[in-house]
mmCIF file of C-alpha atoms and ligand atoms in Angstrom:
data_model
loop_
_atom_site.group_PDB
_atom_site.id
_atom_site.type_symbol
_atom_site.label_atom_id
_atom_site.label_comp_id
_atom_site.label_asym_id
_atom_site.label_seq_id
_atom_site.Cartn_x
_atom_site.Cartn_y
_atom_site.Cartn_z
ATOM 1 C CA MET B 1 86.931 102.627 122.520
ATOM 2 C CA ALA B 2 84.498 102.173 125.405
ATOM 3 C CA GLU B 3 85.879 100.047 128.210
ATOM 4 C CA GLY B 4 84.498 96.604 128.800
ATOM 5 C CA SER B 5 81.672 97.086 126.298
ATOM 6 C CA ALA B 6 80.925 95.160 123.150
ATOM 7 C CA LYS B 7 81.469 98.268 121.037
ATOM 8 C CA GLN B 8 83.270 97.527 117.824
ATOM 9 C CA ALA B 9 86.662 99.144 117.416
ATOM 10 C CA ARG B 10 86.643 101.431 114.399
ATOM 11 C CA ILE B 11 89.719 100.985 112.256
ATOM 12 C CA ALA B 12 90.960 103.347 109.550
ATOM 13 C CA ILE B 13 93.493 102.085 107.022
ATOM 14 C CA LEU B 14 95.718 104.537 105.157
ATOM 15 C CA ILE B 15 97.187 103.465 101.828
ATOM 16 C CA SER B 16 99.024 104.917 98.840
ATOM 17 C CA GLY B 17 99.085 101.961 96.458
ATOM 18 C CA ARG B 18 97.991 98.400 95.849
ATOM 19 C CA GLY B 19 96.646 97.820 99.362
ATOM 20 C CA SER B 20 97.338 94.115 99.828
ATOM 21 C CA ASN B 21 97.913 94.590 103.578
ATOM 22 C CA MET B 22 94.700 96.615 103.749
ATOM 23 C CA ILE B 23 92.865 93.671 102.176
ATOM 24 C CA ALA B 24 94.510 91.248 104.623
ATOM 25 C CA LEU B 25 93.247 93.403 107.510
ATOM 26 C CA ALA B 26 89.759 93.805 106.035
ATOM 27 C CA ASP B 27 89.500 90.056 105.456
ATOM 28 C CA ALA B 28 90.691 89.316 108.989
ATOM 29 C CA VAL B 29 88.015 91.646 110.350
ATOM 30 C CA GLY B 30 85.462 89.931 108.086
ATOM 31 C CA SER B 31 86.423 86.441 109.222
ATOM 32 C CA GLY B 32 86.512 87.404 112.906
ATOM 33 C CA SER B 33 90.231 86.802 113.397
ATOM 34 C CA ILE B 34 90.327 90.474 114.344
ATOM 35 C CA PRO B 35 87.294 90.344 116.645
ATOM 36 C CA ASN B 36 84.970 93.202 117.643
ATOM 37 C CA ALA B 37 86.211 95.495 114.937
ATOM 38 C CA GLU B 38 85.176 97.103 111.702
ATOM 39 C CA VAL B 39 87.151 98.807 108.956
ATOM 40 C CA ALA B 40 85.337 102.123 108.971
ATOM 41 C CA ILE B 41 87.292 103.830 106.203
ATOM 42 C CA VAL B 42 90.210 103.485 103.805
ATOM 43 C CA ILE B 43 91.980 106.755 103.058
ATOM 44 C CA SER B 44 94.513 107.286 100.274
ATOM 45 C CA ASP B 45 96.675 110.284 99.450
ATOM 46 C CA GLN B 46 96.860 108.950 95.868
ATOM 47 C CA PRO B 47 93.700 109.034 93.726
ATOM 48 C CA GLY B 48 95.113 106.243 91.547
ATOM 49 C CA ALA B 49 95.814 103.816 94.393
ATOM 50 C CA THR B 50 94.564 100.454 93.169
ATOM 51 C CA GLY B 51 93.660 99.468 96.720
ATOM 52 C CA LEU B 52 90.779 101.977 96.680
ATOM 53 C CA GLU B 53 88.777 99.883 94.214
ATOM 54 C CA LYS B 54 89.388 96.719 96.253
ATOM 55 C CA ALA B 55 88.131 98.470 99.389
ATOM 56 C CA LYS B 56 84.996 99.700 97.574
ATOM 57 C CA GLN B 57 84.314 96.170 96.350
ATOM 58 C CA ARG B 58 84.235 95.127 99.979
ATOM 59 C CA GLY B 59 81.748 97.859 100.799
ATOM 60 C CA ILE B 60 84.254 99.940 102.757
ATOM 61 C CA GLU B 61 84.002 103.732 102.617
ATOM 62 C CA THR B 62 86.943 105.252 100.751
ATOM 63 C CA LEU B 63 88.290 108.767 100.744
ATOM 64 C CA VAL B 64 91.080 110.420 98.773
ATOM 65 C CA ILE B 65 92.866 113.256 100.519
ATOM 66 C CA GLU B 66 95.595 114.574 98.261
ATOM 67 C CA ARG B 67 98.407 116.760 99.443
ATOM 68 C CA ARG B 68 97.787 119.343 96.685
ATOM 69 C CA GLY B 69 100.795 121.562 97.425
ATOM 70 C CA ARG B 70 99.829 122.031 101.064
ATOM 71 C CA THR B 71 102.244 121.658 103.948
ATOM 72 C CA ARG B 72 102.454 118.283 105.669
ATOM 73 C CA ALA B 73 100.645 119.735 108.700
ATOM 74 C CA GLU B 74 97.789 121.153 106.593
ATOM 75 C CA HIS B 75 97.312 117.900 104.728
ATOM 76 C CA ASP B 76 97.412 115.870 107.929
ATOM 77 C CA ARG B 77 94.889 118.196 109.570
ATOM 78 C CA GLU B 78 92.355 117.212 106.920
ATOM 79 C CA VAL B 79 93.143 113.529 107.478
ATOM 80 C CA VAL B 80 92.807 113.880 111.264
ATOM 81 C CA THR B 81 89.460 115.659 110.838
ATOM 82 C CA ALA B 82 88.195 112.816 108.636
ATOM 83 C CA LEU B 83 89.349 110.282 111.250
ATOM 84 C CA ARG B 84 87.754 112.187 114.131
ATOM 85 C CA ASP B 85 84.506 112.635 112.201
ATOM 86 C CA ARG B 86 84.299 108.857 111.949
ATOM 87 C CA ARG B 87 85.277 108.268 115.578
ATOM 88 C CA ILE B 88 88.273 106.144 114.614
ATOM 89 C CA ASP B 89 89.909 104.129 117.399
ATOM 90 C CA LEU B 90 92.916 102.731 115.536
ATOM 91 C CA VAL B 91 94.802 103.914 112.461
ATOM 92 C CA CYS B 92 96.699 101.323 110.397
ATOM 93 C CA LEU B 93 99.231 102.540 107.878
ATOM 94 C CA ALA B 94 99.488 100.000 105.078
ATOM 95 C CA GLY B 95 101.879 101.146 102.387
ATOM 96 C CA TYR B 96 101.044 104.786 103.161
ATOM 97 C CA MET B 97 104.003 106.586 101.627
ATOM 98 C CA ARG B 98 103.916 109.698 103.765
ATOM 99 C CA VAL B 99 105.684 110.688 106.947
ATOM 100 C CA LEU B 100 103.107 111.829 109.510
ATOM 101 C CA SER B 101 103.251 115.264 111.140
ATOM 102 C CA ALA B 102 103.753 115.593 114.888
ATOM 103 C CA GLU B 103 100.144 116.865 115.117
ATOM 104 C CA PHE B 104 98.762 113.702 113.524
ATOM 105 C CA ILE B 105 100.875 111.469 115.762
ATOM 106 C CA GLY B 106 99.830 113.479 118.825
ATOM 107 C CA ALA B 107 96.149 113.266 117.915
ATOM 108 C CA PHE B 108 96.280 109.451 117.815
ATOM 109 C CA ARG B 109 99.146 108.760 120.200
ATOM 110 C CA SER B 110 99.730 104.979 120.576
ATOM 111 C CA ARG B 111 96.845 104.361 118.180
ATOM 112 C CA ILE B 112 98.746 104.424 114.901
ATOM 113 C CA LEU B 113 100.362 101.222 113.616
ATOM 114 C CA ASN B 114 102.629 100.655 110.624
ATOM 115 C CA ILE B 115 103.976 97.595 108.857
ATOM 116 C CA HIS B 116 107.519 97.646 107.543
ATOM 117 C CA PRO B 117 109.208 95.001 105.374
ATOM 118 C CA SER B 118 112.315 94.370 107.494
ATOM 119 C CA LEU B 119 113.245 93.323 110.991
ATOM 120 C CA LEU B 120 113.477 96.778 112.534
ATOM 121 C CA PRO B 121 115.645 98.436 113.712
ATOM 122 C CA SER B 122 117.481 97.018 110.681
ATOM 123 C CA PHE B 123 116.766 98.699 107.366
ATOM 124 C CA PRO B 124 114.315 101.502 108.185
ATOM 125 C CA GLY B 125 113.066 103.872 105.467
ATOM 126 C CA LEU B 126 112.548 103.169 101.793
ATOM 127 C CA ASN B 127 113.546 100.031 99.876
ATOM 128 C CA ALA B 128 114.022 97.868 102.964
ATOM 129 C CA GLN B 129 114.235 94.637 100.947
ATOM 130 C CA GLN B 130 116.892 96.167 98.688
ATOM 131 C CA GLN B 131 118.808 97.298 101.769
ATOM 132 C CA ALA B 132 118.695 93.760 103.193
ATOM 133 C CA LEU B 133 120.110 92.291 99.981
ATOM 134 C CA ALA B 134 122.772 95.001 99.636
ATOM 135 C CA ASN B 135 123.910 94.319 103.202
ATOM 136 C CA GLY B 136 124.167 90.582 102.641
ATOM 137 C CA ALA B 137 121.561 89.803 105.315
ATOM 138 C CA THR B 138 120.715 86.115 105.570
ATOM 139 C CA VAL B 139 117.519 86.805 107.485
ATOM 140 C CA SER B 140 115.055 89.627 107.040
ATOM 141 C CA GLY B 141 111.321 89.801 107.696
ATOM 142 C CA CYS B 142 108.627 92.246 108.684
ATOM 143 C CA THR B 143 107.706 94.371 111.671
ATOM 144 C CA VAL B 144 104.517 95.946 112.966
ATOM 145 C CA HIS B 145 105.237 98.915 115.193
ATOM 146 C CA TYR B 146 103.594 101.921 116.772
ATOM 147 C CA VAL B 147 104.189 105.134 114.862
ATOM 148 C CA ASP B 148 105.958 107.863 116.768
ATOM 149 C CA GLU B 149 108.007 110.879 115.681
ATOM 150 C CA THR B 150 110.969 108.713 114.595
ATOM 151 C CA LEU B 151 111.318 107.132 111.137
ATOM 152 C CA ASP B 152 110.174 103.514 111.552
ATOM 153 C CA GLY B 153 111.503 103.690 115.111
ATOM 154 C CA GLY B 154 108.377 103.423 117.272
ATOM 155 C CA PRO B 155 107.871 100.592 119.791
ATOM 156 C CA ILE B 156 107.749 97.186 118.124
ATOM 157 C CA ILE B 157 104.541 95.149 118.473
ATOM 158 C CA ALA B 158 105.401 92.023 116.492
ATOM 159 C CA GLN B 159 107.959 90.690 114.044
ATOM 160 C CA ARG B 160 108.313 87.699 111.774
ATOM 161 C CA GLU B 161 111.528 86.396 110.252
ATOM 162 C CA VAL B 162 111.934 85.491 106.596
ATOM 163 C CA ALA B 163 115.054 83.758 105.278
ATOM 164 C CA VAL B 164 116.977 85.462 102.507
ATOM 165 C CA HIS B 165 117.776 82.876 99.850
ATOM 166 C CA LYS B 166 120.880 82.760 97.714
ATOM 167 C CA GLY B 167 120.048 84.394 94.402
ATOM 168 C CA ASP B 168 117.069 86.323 95.847
ATOM 169 C CA THR B 169 116.077 89.438 93.937
ATOM 170 C CA VAL B 170 114.225 92.396 95.420
ATOM 171 C CA GLU B 171 111.081 90.954 93.823
ATOM 172 C CA SER B 172 111.466 87.402 95.147
ATOM 173 C CA LEU B 173 112.404 88.531 98.661
ATOM 174 C CA SER B 174 109.613 91.145 98.740
ATOM 175 C CA ALA B 175 107.066 88.538 97.680
ATOM 176 C CA ARG B 176 108.133 86.122 100.428
ATOM 177 C CA ILE B 177 108.101 88.859 103.047
ATOM 178 C CA LEU B 178 104.670 90.036 101.863
ATOM 179 C CA VAL B 179 103.160 86.606 102.553
ATOM 180 C CA GLU B 180 104.271 86.979 106.178
ATOM 181 C CA GLU B 181 103.127 90.610 106.359
ATOM 182 C CA HIS B 182 99.595 89.485 105.523
ATOM 183 C CA LYS B 183 99.581 87.183 108.556
ATOM 184 C CA LEU B 184 101.562 89.374 110.948
ATOM 185 C CA TYR B 185 99.544 92.582 110.537
ATOM 186 C CA PRO B 186 96.148 91.057 111.433
ATOM 187 C CA ASP B 187 97.716 89.278 114.437
ATOM 188 C CA ALA B 188 99.304 92.515 115.635
ATOM 189 C CA VAL B 189 96.087 94.504 115.192
ATOM 190 C CA ALA B 190 94.066 91.898 117.106
ATOM 191 C CA MET B 191 96.654 91.999 119.902
ATOM 192 C CA THR B 192 96.662 95.795 120.022
ATOM 193 C CA LEU B 193 92.870 96.068 120.129
ATOM 194 C CA LYS B 194 92.740 93.550 122.942
ATOM 195 C CA LYS B 195 95.249 95.642 124.871
ATOM 196 C CA LEU B 196 93.288 98.848 124.234
ATOM 197 C CA SER B 197 90.005 97.298 125.381
ATOM 198 C CA ILE B 198 91.364 96.103 128.708
ATOM 199 C CA LYS B 199 93.034 99.388 129.606
HETATM 200 C C1 LIG X 1 104.449 96.560 102.169
HETATM 201 O O1 LIG X 1 105.611 95.862 101.850
HETATM 202 C C2 LIG X 1 104.600 97.267 103.488
HETATM 203 O O2 LIG X 1 105.402 96.568 104.393
HETATM 204 C C3 LIG X 1 105.266 98.558 103.104
HETATM 205 O O3 LIG X 1 104.698 98.896 101.871
HETATM 206 C C4 LIG X 1 104.210 97.747 101.211
HETATM 207 C C5 LIG X 1 102.759 97.980 100.946
HETATM 208 O O4 LIG X 1 102.172 96.958 100.190
HETATM 209 N N1 LIG X 1 105.091 99.547 104.137
HETATM 210 P P1 LIG X 1 100.584 96.895 100.056
HETATM 211 O O5 LIG X 1 100.124 98.233 99.500
HETATM 212 O O6 LIG X 1 100.014 96.619 101.398
HETATM 213 O O7 LIG X 1 100.324 95.778 99.082
#
């Protein structure tokens, strides 16, 4: 991003599924709560991701880049090329169910964000809400963090707590956490872009 200019930050959002966080980000860009930004592209590794249609309805370019038996590095190289072609400033993972290669992380160092449905470092990896319930946690939540070479272990940008209720199921807890994710992610992206523009 150009320093001190009014240039809009170009955001790419990577999804694999329903894309509700992607929509929250796109709507926050649309309403100006993420200022000076545009969602330049939504990329999915899954052709059937329902979020793709929702992005198209909002007039956002979409692209499917499937793994198709390639190595992680080969697949990521195609993604990185697509991002570079569109001069992307910030990459937001939003339910993107793939671990990124070191090459991808290196190409966008400190410019890749992820949202995770727990208070990291607690419950990294898959099924975070299930892990919280299985561990008898009374509080869980969500975290936005930078993506580095560790699994959900990059520097934390923002977190929000969500109480675990007695009798919560994975579904009920996930739904309550998701409501907070949709507020936290736009806030964290706005904060990160502000930081990038004053560097
Ligand atoms: C969210 O719970 C997010 O925290 C996790 O995957 C889920 C994606 O949901 N990484 P959606 O596709 O954004 O609706």
